[in-house]
Coordinates of C-alpha atoms and ligand atoms in Angstrom, one line a residue:
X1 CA -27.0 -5.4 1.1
X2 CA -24.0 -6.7 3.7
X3 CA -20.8 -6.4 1.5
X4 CA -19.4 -9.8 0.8
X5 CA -15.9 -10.1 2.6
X6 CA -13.1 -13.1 2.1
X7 CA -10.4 -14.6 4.3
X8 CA -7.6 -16.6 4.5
X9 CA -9.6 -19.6 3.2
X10 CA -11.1 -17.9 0.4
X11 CA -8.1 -17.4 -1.1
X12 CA -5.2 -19.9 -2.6
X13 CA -2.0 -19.1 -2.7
X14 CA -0.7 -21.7 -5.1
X15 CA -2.5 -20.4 -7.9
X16 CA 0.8 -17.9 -8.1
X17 CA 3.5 -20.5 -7.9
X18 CA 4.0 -20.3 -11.5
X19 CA 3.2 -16.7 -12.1
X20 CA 5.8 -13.7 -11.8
X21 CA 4.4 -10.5 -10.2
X22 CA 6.0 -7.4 -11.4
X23 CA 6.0 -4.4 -8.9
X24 CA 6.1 -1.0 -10.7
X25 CA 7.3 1.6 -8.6
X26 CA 8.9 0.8 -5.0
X27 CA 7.4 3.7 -3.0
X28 CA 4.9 3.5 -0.2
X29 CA 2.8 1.0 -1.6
X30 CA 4.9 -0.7 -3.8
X31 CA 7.8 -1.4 -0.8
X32 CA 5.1 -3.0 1.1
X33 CA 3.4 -5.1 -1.3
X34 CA 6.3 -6.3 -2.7
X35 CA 8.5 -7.6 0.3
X36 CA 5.2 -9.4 1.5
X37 CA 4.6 -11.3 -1.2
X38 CA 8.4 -11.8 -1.4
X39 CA 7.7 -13.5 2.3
X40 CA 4.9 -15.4 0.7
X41 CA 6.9 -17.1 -1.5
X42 CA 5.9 -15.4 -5.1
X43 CA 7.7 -15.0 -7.3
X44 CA 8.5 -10.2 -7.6
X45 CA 9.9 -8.3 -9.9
X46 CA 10.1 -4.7 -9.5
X47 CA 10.3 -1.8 -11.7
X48 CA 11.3 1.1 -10.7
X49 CA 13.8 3.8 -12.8
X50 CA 17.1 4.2 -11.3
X51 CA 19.0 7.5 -9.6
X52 CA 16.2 7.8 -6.6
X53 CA 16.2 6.9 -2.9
X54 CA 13.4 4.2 -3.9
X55 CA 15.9 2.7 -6.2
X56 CA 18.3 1.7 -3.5
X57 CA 15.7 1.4 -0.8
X58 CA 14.7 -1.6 -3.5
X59 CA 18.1 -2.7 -3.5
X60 CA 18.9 -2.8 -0.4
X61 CA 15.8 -5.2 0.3
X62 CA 17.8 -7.7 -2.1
X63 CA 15.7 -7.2 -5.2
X64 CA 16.9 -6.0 -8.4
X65 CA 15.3 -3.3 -10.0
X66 CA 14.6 -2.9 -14.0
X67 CA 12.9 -1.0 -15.8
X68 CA 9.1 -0.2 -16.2
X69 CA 8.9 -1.6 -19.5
X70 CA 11.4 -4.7 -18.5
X71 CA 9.3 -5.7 -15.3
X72 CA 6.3 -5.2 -17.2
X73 CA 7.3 -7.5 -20.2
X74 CA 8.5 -10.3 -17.4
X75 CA 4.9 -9.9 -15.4
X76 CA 2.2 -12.1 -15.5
X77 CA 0.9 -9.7 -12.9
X78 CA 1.4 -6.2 -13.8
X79 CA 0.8 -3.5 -10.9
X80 CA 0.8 -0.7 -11.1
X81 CA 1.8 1.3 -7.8
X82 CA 3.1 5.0 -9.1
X83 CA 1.1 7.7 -8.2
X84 CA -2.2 8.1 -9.7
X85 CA -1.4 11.5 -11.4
X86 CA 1.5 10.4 -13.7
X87 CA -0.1 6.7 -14.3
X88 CA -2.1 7.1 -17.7
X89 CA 1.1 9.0 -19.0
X90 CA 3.7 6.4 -18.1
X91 CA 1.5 3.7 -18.6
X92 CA 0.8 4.4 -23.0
X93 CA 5.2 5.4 -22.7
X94 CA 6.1 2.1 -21.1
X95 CA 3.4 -0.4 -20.4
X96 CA 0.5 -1.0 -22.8
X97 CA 3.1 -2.4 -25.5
X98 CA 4.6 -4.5 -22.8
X99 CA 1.8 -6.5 -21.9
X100 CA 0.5 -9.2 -23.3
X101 CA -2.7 -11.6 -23.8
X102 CA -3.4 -13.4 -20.4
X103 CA -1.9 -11.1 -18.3
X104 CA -4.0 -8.8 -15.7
X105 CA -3.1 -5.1 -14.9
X106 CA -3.4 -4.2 -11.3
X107 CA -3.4 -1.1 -9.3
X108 CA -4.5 0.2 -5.8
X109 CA -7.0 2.9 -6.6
X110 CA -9.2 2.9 -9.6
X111 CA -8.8 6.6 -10.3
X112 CA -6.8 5.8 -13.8
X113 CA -9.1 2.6 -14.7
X114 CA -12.4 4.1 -13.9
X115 CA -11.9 7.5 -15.4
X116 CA -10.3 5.9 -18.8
X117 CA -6.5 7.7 -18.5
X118 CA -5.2 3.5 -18.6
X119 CA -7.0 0.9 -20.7
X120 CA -6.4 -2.4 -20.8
X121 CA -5.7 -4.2 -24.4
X122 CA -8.5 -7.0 -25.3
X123 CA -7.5 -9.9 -23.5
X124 CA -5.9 -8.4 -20.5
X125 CA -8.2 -7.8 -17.3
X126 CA -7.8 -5.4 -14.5
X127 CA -8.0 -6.0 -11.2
X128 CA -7.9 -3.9 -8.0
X129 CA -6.2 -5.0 -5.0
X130 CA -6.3 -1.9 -2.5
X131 CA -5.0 -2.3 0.9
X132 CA -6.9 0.3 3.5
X133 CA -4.2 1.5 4.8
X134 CA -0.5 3.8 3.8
X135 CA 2.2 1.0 2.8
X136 CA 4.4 1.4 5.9
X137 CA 1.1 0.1 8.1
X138 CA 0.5 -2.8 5.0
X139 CA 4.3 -4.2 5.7
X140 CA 3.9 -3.9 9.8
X141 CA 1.2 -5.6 10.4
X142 CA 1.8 -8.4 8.0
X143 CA 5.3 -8.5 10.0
X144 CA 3.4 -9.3 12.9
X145 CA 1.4 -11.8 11.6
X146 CA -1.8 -9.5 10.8
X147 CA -2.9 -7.4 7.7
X148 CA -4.7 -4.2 6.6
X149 CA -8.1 -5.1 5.2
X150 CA -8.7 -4.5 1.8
X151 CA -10.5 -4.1 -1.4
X152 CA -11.1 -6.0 -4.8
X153 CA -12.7 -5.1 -7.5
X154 CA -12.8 -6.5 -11.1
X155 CA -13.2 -4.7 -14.4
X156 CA -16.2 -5.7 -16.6
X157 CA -16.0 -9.3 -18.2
X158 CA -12.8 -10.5 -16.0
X159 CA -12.6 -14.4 -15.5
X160 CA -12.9 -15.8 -12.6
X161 CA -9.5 -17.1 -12.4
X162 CA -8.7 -13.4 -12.4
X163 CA -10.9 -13.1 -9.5
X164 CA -9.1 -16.3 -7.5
X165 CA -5.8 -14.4 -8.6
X166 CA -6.6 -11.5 -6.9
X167 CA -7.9 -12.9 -4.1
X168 CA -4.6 -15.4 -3.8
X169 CA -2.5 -11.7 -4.0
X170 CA -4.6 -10.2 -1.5
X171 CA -3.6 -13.4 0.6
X172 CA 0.1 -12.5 -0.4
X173 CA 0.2 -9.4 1.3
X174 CA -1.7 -9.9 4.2
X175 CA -5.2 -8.8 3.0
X176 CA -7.2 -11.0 3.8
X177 CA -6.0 -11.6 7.7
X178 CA -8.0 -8.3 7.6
X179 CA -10.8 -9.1 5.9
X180 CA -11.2 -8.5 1.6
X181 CA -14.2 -6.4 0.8
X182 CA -15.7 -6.8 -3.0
X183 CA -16.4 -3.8 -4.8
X184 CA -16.6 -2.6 -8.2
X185 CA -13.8 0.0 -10.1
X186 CA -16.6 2.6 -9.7
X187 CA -17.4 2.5 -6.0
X188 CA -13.8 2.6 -4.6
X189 CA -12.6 5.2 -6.8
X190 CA -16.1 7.9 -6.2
X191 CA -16.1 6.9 -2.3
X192 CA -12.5 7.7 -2.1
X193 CA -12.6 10.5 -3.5
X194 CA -15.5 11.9 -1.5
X195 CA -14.4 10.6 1.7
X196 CA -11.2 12.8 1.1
X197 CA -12.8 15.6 -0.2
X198 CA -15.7 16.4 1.9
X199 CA -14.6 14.5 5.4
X200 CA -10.9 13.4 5.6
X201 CA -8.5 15.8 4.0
X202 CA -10.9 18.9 2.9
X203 CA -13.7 18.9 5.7
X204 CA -11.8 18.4 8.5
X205 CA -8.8 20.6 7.5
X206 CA -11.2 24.0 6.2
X207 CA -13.3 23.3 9.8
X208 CA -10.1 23.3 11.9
X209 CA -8.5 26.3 9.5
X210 CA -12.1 28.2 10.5
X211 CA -12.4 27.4 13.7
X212 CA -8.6 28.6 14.6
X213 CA -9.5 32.0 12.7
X214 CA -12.6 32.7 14.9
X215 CA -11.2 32.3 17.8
X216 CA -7.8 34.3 17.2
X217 CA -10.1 37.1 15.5
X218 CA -12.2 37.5 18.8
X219 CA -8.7 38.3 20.7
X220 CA -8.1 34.6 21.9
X221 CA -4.2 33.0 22.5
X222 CA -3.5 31.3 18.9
X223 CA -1.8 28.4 21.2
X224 CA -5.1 27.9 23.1
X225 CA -7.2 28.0 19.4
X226 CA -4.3 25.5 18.1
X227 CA -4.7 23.0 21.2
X228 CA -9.0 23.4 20.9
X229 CA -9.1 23.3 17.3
X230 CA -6.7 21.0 16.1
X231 CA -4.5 19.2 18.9
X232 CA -7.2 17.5 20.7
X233 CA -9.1 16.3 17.4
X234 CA -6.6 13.4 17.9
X235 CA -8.4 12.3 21.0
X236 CA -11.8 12.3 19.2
X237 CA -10.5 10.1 16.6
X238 CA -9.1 7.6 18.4
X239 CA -12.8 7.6 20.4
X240 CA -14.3 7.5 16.8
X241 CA -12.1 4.6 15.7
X242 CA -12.3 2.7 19.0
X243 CA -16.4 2.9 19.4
X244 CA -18.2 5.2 16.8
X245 CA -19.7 8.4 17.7
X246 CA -21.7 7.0 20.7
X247 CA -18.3 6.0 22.3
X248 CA -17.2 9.5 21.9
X249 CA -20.3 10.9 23.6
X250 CA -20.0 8.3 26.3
X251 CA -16.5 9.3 27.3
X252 CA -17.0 13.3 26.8
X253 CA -18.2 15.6 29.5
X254 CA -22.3 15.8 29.6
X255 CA -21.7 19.4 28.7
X256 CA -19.3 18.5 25.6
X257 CA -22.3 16.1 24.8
X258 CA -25.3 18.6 25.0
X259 CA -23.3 21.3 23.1
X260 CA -22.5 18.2 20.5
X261 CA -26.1 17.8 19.8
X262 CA -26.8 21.6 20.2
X263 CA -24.4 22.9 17.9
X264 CA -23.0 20.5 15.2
X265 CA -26.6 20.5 12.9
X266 CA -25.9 24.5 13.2
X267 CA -22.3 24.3 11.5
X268 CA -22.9 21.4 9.4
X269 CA -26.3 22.4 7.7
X270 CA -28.8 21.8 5.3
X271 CA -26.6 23.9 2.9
X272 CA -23.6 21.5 3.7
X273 CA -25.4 18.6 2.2
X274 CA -26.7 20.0 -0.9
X275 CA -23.0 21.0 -1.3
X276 CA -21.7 17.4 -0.8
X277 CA -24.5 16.1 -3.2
X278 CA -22.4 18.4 -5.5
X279 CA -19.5 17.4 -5.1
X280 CA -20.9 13.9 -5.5
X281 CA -22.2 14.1 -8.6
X282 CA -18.8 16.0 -9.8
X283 CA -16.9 13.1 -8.6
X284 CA -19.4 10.6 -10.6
X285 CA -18.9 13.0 -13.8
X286 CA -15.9 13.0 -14.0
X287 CA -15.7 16.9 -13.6
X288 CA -13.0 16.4 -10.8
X289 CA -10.8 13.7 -12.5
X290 CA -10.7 16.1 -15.7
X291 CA -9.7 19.0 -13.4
X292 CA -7.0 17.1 -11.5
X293 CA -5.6 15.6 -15.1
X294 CA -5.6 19.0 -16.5
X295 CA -3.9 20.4 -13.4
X296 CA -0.8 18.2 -13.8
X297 CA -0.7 19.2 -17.6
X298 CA -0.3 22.6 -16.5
X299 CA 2.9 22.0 -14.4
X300 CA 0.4 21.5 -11.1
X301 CA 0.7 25.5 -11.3
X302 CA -2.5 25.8 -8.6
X303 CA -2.1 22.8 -6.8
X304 CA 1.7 24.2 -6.0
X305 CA 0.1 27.7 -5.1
X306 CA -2.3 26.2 -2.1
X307 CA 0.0 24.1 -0.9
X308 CA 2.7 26.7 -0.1
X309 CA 0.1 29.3 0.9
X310 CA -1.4 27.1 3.3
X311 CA 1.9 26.2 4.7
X312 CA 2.4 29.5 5.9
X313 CA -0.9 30.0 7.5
X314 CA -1.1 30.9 11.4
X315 CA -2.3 28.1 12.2
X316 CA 0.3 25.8 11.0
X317 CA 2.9 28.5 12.6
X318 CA 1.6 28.2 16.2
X319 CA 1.7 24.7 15.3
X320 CA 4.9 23.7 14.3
X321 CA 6.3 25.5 17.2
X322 CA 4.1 23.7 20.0
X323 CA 4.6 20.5 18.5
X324 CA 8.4 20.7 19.0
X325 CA 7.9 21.5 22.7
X326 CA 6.0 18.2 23.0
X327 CA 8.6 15.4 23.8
X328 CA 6.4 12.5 23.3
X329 CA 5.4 13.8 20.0
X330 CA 7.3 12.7 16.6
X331 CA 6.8 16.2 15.0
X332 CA 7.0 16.1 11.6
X333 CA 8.4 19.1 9.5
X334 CA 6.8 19.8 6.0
Ligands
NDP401 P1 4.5 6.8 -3.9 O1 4.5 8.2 -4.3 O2 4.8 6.4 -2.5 O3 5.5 6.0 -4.8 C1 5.6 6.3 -6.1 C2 6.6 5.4 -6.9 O4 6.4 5.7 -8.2 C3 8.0 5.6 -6.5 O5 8.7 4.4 -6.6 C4 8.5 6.6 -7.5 O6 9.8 6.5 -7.8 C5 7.7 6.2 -8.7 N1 7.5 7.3 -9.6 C6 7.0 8.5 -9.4 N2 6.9 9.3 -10.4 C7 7.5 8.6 -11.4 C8 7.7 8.8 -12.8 N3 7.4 10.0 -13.4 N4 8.3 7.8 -13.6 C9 8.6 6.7 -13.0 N5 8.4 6.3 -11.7 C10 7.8 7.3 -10.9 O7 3.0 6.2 -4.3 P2 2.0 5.4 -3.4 O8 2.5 4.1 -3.0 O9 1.5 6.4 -2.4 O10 0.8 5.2 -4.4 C11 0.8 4.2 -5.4 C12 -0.6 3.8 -5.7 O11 -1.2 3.2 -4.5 C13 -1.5 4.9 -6.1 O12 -2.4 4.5 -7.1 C14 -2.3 5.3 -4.8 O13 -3.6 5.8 -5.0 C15 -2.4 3.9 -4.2 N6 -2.6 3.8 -2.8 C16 -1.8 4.5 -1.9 C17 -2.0 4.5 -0.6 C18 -1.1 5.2 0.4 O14 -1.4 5.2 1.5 N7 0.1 5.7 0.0 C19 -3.1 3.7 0.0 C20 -3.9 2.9 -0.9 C21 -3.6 3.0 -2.3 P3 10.9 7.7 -7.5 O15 11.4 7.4 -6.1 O16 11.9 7.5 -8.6 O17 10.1 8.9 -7.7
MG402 MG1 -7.7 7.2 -0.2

């Protein structure tokens, strides 16, 4: 079934002339969704704690910051853009008590919601409004006139003046220049998570990490691995993006092609699949969530480990060092 989208007349802005949206958190998400609606005309607070660079990034945008519980009490819109791992903390400290009858909780990603670490009082619904796209992108584009598609979603039982809401917010911040794609709580938060896991972050990164180490094992230049391996993914991507896979075949070398078709079922195998189905069904029971919450209880003690191992690994070396001999690159230092 063809996903049902909404645009710019699908929505009405209006129904948030009377309404105050409070912002919580001014960070990637939060800068962005905030200052567009601002240029909407709604009506924003934001609440974000004080002593951080977000703070007086907020105001120096011309808003004024309170508190969590503060923004949250003066909300009829209430979302909620920290990040996901310190929400369902934060949000039975300083929002739950705050809210009251009539008003809906928002957020970007359904993680919390879905998996039960924030939930709602009777009489408040939640709503998802998730742009596709990191906030810096969700405030450019809607500079210039445009905007990152995005998601709703609606919990069970919401009204549909919660729906219009939503869609009138996705309006606010550009959404729906994009294009609006209805989902429910469930499927954004298990598709995300997959598509990070197995493709996006985990896939590509452990098949580019592999890749480098068999070729630098069989006596090969780590610069020429780096380049193969990881550089010149880049220009796939883009092919990808612009055209699908066919695109990319079409503008590779016949040889790249016939070795595509040769060798990608051989590294990508039956065995791959049965693992994703896996990590699927993980994802739907919640065995990953529970992991990831317990993790942060434990002062993020592996998560911590990996990433600073990894850091250091050759491939990152070689990399760091290329990349500052490329001019036209904006290396980045982490
Ligand atoms: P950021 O990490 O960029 O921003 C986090 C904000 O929360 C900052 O203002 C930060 O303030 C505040 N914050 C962090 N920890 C605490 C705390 N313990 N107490 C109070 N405030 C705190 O988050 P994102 O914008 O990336 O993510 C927000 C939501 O948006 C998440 O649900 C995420 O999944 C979702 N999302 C993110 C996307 C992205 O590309 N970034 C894309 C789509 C959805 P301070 O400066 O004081 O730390
Ligand atoms: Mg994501």
């Amino acid at each position: 079934m063809a996903a049902q989208i909404y645009y710019d007349n699908d929505a009405d802005l209006s129904l948030l002339k009377d309404k105050t949206i409070a912002i919580l958190g001014y960070g990637s998400q939060g800068h962005a969704q905030a200052q567009n609606l601002r240029d909407s005309g709604c009506n924003v607070v934001i609440g974000q704690r004080p002593g951080s660079a977000n703070y007086d990034l907020a105001v120096s945008h011309g808003f004024e910051p309170v508190s969590l519980a503060e923004a949250t009490q003066q909300g009829d819109l209430v979302n909620v853009l920290l990040p996901d791992e310190v929400q369902g903390d934060i949000y039975r400290d300083q929002i739950r008590d705050n809210l009251s009858e009539g008003n809906i909780l928002m957020c970007s990603h359904g993680f919390n919601i879905h998996f039960g670490q924030v939930s709602p009082p009777a009489g408040v619904d939640a709503l998802l409004v998730a742009p596709k796209g990191p906030g810096h992108l969700v405030r450019a584009e809607y500079e210039k006139g445009g905007g990152v598609p995005s998601l709703i979603a609606l919990s069970d039982g919401a009204s549909e003046e919660t729906k219009a809401l939503g869609l009138a917010y996705a309006k606010g911040i550009g959404g729906t220049r994009g294009g609006v794609i209805e989902t429910s709580f469930s499927e954004e938060t298990e598709t995300d998570l997959f598509g990070e896991q197995v493709v996006l972050c985990g896939g590509v990164s452990e098949l580019v990490k592999m890749a480098f180490e068999t070729l630098v094992e069989a006596g090969y230049q780590p610069e020429m691995a780096y380049f193969e391996c990881l550089h010149e993914l880049k220009l796939i991507v883009d092919l990808f993006y612009e055209g699908g896979i066919s695109y990319m075949r079409y503008s590779v070398s016949n040889t790249a092609e016939y070795g595509d078709y040769m060798t990608g079922p051989r590294i990508i195998t039956e065995e791959t699949r049965t693992e994703m189905r896996k990590v699927l069904k993980e994802i739907q029971e919640g065995v990953f969530a529970k992991n990831w919450i317990l993790e942060n209880k434990g002062g993020a003690a592996n998560f911590k480990s990996r990433r600073r191992i990894d850091k250091d690994h050759e491939l990152e070396i070689v990399g760091r060092r290329l990349r500052k001999l490329m001019t036209w690159i904006d290396a980045k230092e982490y």
